JSON list of C-alpha atoms in Angstrom, two decimals:
[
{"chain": "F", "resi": 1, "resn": "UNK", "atom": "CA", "xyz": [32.03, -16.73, -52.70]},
{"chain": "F", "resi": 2, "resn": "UNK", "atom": "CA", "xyz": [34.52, -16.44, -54.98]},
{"chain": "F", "resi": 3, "resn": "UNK", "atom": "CA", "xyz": [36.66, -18.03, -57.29]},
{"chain": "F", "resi": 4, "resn": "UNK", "atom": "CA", "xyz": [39.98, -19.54, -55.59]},
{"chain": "F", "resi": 5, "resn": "UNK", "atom": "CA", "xyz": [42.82, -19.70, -57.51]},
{"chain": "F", "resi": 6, "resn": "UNK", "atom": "CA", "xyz": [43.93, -22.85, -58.57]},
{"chain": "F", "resi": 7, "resn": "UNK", "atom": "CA", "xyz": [47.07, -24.34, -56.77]},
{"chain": "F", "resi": 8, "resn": "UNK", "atom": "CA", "xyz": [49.39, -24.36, -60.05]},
{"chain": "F", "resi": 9, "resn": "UNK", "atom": "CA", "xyz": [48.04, -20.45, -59.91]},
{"chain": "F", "resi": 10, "resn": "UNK", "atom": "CA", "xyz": [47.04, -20.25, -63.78]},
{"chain": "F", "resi": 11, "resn": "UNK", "atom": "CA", "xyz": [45.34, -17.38, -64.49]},
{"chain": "F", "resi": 12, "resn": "UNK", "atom": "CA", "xyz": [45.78, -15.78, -61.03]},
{"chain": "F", "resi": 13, "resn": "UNK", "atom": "CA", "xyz": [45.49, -13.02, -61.95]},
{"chain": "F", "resi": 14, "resn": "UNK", "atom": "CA", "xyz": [42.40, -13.07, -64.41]},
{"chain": "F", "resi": 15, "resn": "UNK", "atom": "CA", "xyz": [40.95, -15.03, -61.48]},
{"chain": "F", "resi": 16, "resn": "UNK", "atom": "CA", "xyz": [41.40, -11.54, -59.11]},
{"chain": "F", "resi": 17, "resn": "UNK", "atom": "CA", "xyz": [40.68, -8.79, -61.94]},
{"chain": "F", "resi": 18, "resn": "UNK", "atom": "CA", "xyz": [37.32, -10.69, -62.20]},
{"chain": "F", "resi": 19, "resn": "UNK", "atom": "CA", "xyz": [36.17, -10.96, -58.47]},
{"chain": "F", "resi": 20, "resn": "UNK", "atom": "CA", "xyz": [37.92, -7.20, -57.16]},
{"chain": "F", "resi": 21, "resn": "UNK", "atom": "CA", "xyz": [35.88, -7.85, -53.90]},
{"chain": "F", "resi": 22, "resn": "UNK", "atom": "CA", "xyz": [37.15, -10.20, -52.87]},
{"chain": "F", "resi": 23, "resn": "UNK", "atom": "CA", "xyz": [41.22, -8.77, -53.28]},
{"chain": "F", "resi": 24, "resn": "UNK", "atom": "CA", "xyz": [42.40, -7.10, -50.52]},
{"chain": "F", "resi": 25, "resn": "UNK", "atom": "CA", "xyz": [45.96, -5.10, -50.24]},
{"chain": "F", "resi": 26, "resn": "UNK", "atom": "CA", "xyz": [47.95, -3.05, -47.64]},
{"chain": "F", "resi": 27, "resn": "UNK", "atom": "CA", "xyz": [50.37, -0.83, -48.35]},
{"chain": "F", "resi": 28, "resn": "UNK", "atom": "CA", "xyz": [53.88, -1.90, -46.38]},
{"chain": "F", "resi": 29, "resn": "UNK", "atom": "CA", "xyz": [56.33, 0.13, -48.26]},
{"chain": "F", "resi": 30, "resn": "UNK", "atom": "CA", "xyz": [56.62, 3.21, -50.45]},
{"chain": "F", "resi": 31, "resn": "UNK", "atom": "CA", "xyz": [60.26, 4.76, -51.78]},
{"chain": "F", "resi": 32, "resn": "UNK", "atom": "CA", "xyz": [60.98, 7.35, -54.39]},
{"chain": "F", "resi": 33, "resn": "UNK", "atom": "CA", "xyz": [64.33, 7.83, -56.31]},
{"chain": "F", "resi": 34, "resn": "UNK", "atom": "CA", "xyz": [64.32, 10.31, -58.64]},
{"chain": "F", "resi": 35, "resn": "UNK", "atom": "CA", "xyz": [61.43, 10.02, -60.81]},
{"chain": "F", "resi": 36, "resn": "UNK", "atom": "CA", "xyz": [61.08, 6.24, -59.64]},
{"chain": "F", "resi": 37, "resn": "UNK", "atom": "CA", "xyz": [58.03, 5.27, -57.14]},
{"chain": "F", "resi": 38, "resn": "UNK", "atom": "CA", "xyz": [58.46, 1.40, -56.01]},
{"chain": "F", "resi": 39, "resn": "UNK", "atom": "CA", "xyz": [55.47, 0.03, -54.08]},
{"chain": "F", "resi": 40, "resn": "UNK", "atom": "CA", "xyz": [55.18, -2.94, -51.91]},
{"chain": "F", "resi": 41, "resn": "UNK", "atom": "CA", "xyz": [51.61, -4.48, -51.15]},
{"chain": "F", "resi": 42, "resn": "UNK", "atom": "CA", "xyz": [50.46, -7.47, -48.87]},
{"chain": "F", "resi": 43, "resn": "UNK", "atom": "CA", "xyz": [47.75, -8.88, -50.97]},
{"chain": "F", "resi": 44, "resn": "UNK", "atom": "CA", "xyz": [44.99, -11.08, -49.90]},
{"chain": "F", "resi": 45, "resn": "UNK", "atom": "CA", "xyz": [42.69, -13.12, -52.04]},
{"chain": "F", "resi": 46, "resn": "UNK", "atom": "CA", "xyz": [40.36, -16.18, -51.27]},
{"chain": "F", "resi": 47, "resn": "UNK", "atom": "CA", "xyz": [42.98, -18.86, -50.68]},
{"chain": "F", "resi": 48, "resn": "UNK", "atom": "CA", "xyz": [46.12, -17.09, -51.42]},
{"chain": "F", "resi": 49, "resn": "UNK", "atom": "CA", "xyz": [48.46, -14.63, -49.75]},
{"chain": "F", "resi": 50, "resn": "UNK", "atom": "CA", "xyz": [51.39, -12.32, -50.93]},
{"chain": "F", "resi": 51, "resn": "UNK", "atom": "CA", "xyz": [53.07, -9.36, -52.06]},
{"chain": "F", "resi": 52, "resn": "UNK", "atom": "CA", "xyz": [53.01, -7.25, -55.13]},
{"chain": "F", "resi": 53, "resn": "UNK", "atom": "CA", "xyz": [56.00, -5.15, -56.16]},
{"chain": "F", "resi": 54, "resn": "UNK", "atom": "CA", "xyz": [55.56, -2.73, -58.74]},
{"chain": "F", "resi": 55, "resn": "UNK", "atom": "CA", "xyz": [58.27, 0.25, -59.51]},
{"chain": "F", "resi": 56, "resn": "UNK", "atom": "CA", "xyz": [56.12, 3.29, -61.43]},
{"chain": "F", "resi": 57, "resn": "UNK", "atom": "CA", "xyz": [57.68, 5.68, -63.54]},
{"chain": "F", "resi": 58, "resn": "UNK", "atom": "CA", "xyz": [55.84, 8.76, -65.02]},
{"chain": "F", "resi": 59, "resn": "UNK", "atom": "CA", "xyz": [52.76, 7.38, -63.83]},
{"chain": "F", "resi": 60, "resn": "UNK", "atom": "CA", "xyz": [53.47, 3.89, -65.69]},
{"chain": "F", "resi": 61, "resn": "UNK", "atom": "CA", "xyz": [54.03, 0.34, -64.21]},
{"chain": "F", "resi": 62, "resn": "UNK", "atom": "CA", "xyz": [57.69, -0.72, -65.73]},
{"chain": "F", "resi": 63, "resn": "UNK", "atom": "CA", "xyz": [58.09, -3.68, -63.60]},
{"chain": "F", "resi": 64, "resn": "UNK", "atom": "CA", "xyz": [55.94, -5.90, -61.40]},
{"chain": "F", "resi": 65, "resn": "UNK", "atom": "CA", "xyz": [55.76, -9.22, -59.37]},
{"chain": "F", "resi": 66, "resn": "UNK", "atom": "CA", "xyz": [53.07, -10.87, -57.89]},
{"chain": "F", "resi": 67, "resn": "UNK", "atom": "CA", "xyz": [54.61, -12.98, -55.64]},
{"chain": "F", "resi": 68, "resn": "UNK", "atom": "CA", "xyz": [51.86, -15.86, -53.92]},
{"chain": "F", "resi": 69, "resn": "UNK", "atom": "CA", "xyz": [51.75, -18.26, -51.16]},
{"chain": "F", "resi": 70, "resn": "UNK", "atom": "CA", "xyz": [50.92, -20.92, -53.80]},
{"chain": "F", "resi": 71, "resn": "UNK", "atom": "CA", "xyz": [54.10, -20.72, -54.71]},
{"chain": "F", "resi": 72, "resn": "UNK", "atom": "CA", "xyz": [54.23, -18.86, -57.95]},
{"chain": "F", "resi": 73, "resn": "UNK", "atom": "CA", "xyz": [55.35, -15.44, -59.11]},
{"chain": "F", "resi": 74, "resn": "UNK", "atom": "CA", "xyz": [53.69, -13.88, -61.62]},
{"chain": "F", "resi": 75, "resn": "UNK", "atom": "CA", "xyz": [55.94, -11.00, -63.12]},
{"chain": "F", "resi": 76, "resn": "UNK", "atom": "CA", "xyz": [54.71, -8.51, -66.21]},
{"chain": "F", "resi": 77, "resn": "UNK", "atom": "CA", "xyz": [56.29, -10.99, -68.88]},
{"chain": "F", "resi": 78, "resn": "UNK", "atom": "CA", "xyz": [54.65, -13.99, -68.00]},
{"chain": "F", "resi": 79, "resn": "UNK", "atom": "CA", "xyz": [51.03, -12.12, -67.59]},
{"chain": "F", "resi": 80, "resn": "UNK", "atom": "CA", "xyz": [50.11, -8.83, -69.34]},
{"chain": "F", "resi": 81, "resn": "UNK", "atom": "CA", "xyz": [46.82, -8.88, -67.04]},
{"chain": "F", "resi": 82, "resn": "UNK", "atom": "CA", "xyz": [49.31, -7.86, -64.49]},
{"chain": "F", "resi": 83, "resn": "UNK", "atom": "CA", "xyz": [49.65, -3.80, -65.31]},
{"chain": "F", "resi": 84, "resn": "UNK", "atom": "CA", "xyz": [45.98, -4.03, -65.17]},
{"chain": "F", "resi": 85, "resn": "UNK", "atom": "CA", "xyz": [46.04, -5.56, -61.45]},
{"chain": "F", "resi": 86, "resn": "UNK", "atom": "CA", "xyz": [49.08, -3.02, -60.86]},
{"chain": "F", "resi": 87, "resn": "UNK", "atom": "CA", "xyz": [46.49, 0.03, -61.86]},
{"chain": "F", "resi": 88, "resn": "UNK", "atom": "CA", "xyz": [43.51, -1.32, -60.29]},
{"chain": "F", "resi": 89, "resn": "UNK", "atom": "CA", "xyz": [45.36, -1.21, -56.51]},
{"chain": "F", "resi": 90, "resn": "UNK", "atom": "CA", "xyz": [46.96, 2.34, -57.78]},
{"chain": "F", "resi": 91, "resn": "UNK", "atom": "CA", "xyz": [43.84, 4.12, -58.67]},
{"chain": "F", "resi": 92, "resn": "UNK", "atom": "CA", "xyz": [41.89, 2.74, -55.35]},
{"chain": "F", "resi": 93, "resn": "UNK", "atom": "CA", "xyz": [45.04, 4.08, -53.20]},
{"chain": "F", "resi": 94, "resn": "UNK", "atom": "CA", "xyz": [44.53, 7.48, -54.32]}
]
């Protein structure tokens, strides 16, 4: 079993990058403008539910938010581990 993430949700996202197995996502939305892809995922992980927004530009992540049932949203300025969470569910989509 897997690590749960704590219910103040420090180091979410650390917590996920380390056990991948145990994240699961679902595609809900996908729009293009221009050269602009924005992505919305339900996410699942141990004892925590969401969504992760991301809007991708030239192939890179410009913004993201992780937003949890725990009640904390994790954006790309309060955790650089998020672009690496934002790549991981890219690359397995493809």
């Amino acid at each position: 079993m897997a690590k749960s993430i704590p219910s103040s949700g420090a180091g979410a996202v650390r917590i996920i990058l380390k056990n991948k197995d145990n994240f699961h996502f679902s595609l809900r939305n996908k729009g293009q403008e221009g050269d602009r892809t924005s992505y919305l995922y339900d996410v699942f992980y141990e004892n925590a539910t969401g969504t992760l927004n991301m809007m991708v530009k030239d192939g890179v992540v410009e913004i993201a938010a992780l937003n949890l049932s725990l009640g904390k949203v994790i954006t790309l300025d309060s955790d650089t581990n998020l672009k690496k969470l934002c790549t991981f569910v890219l690359e397995s989509e493809k």
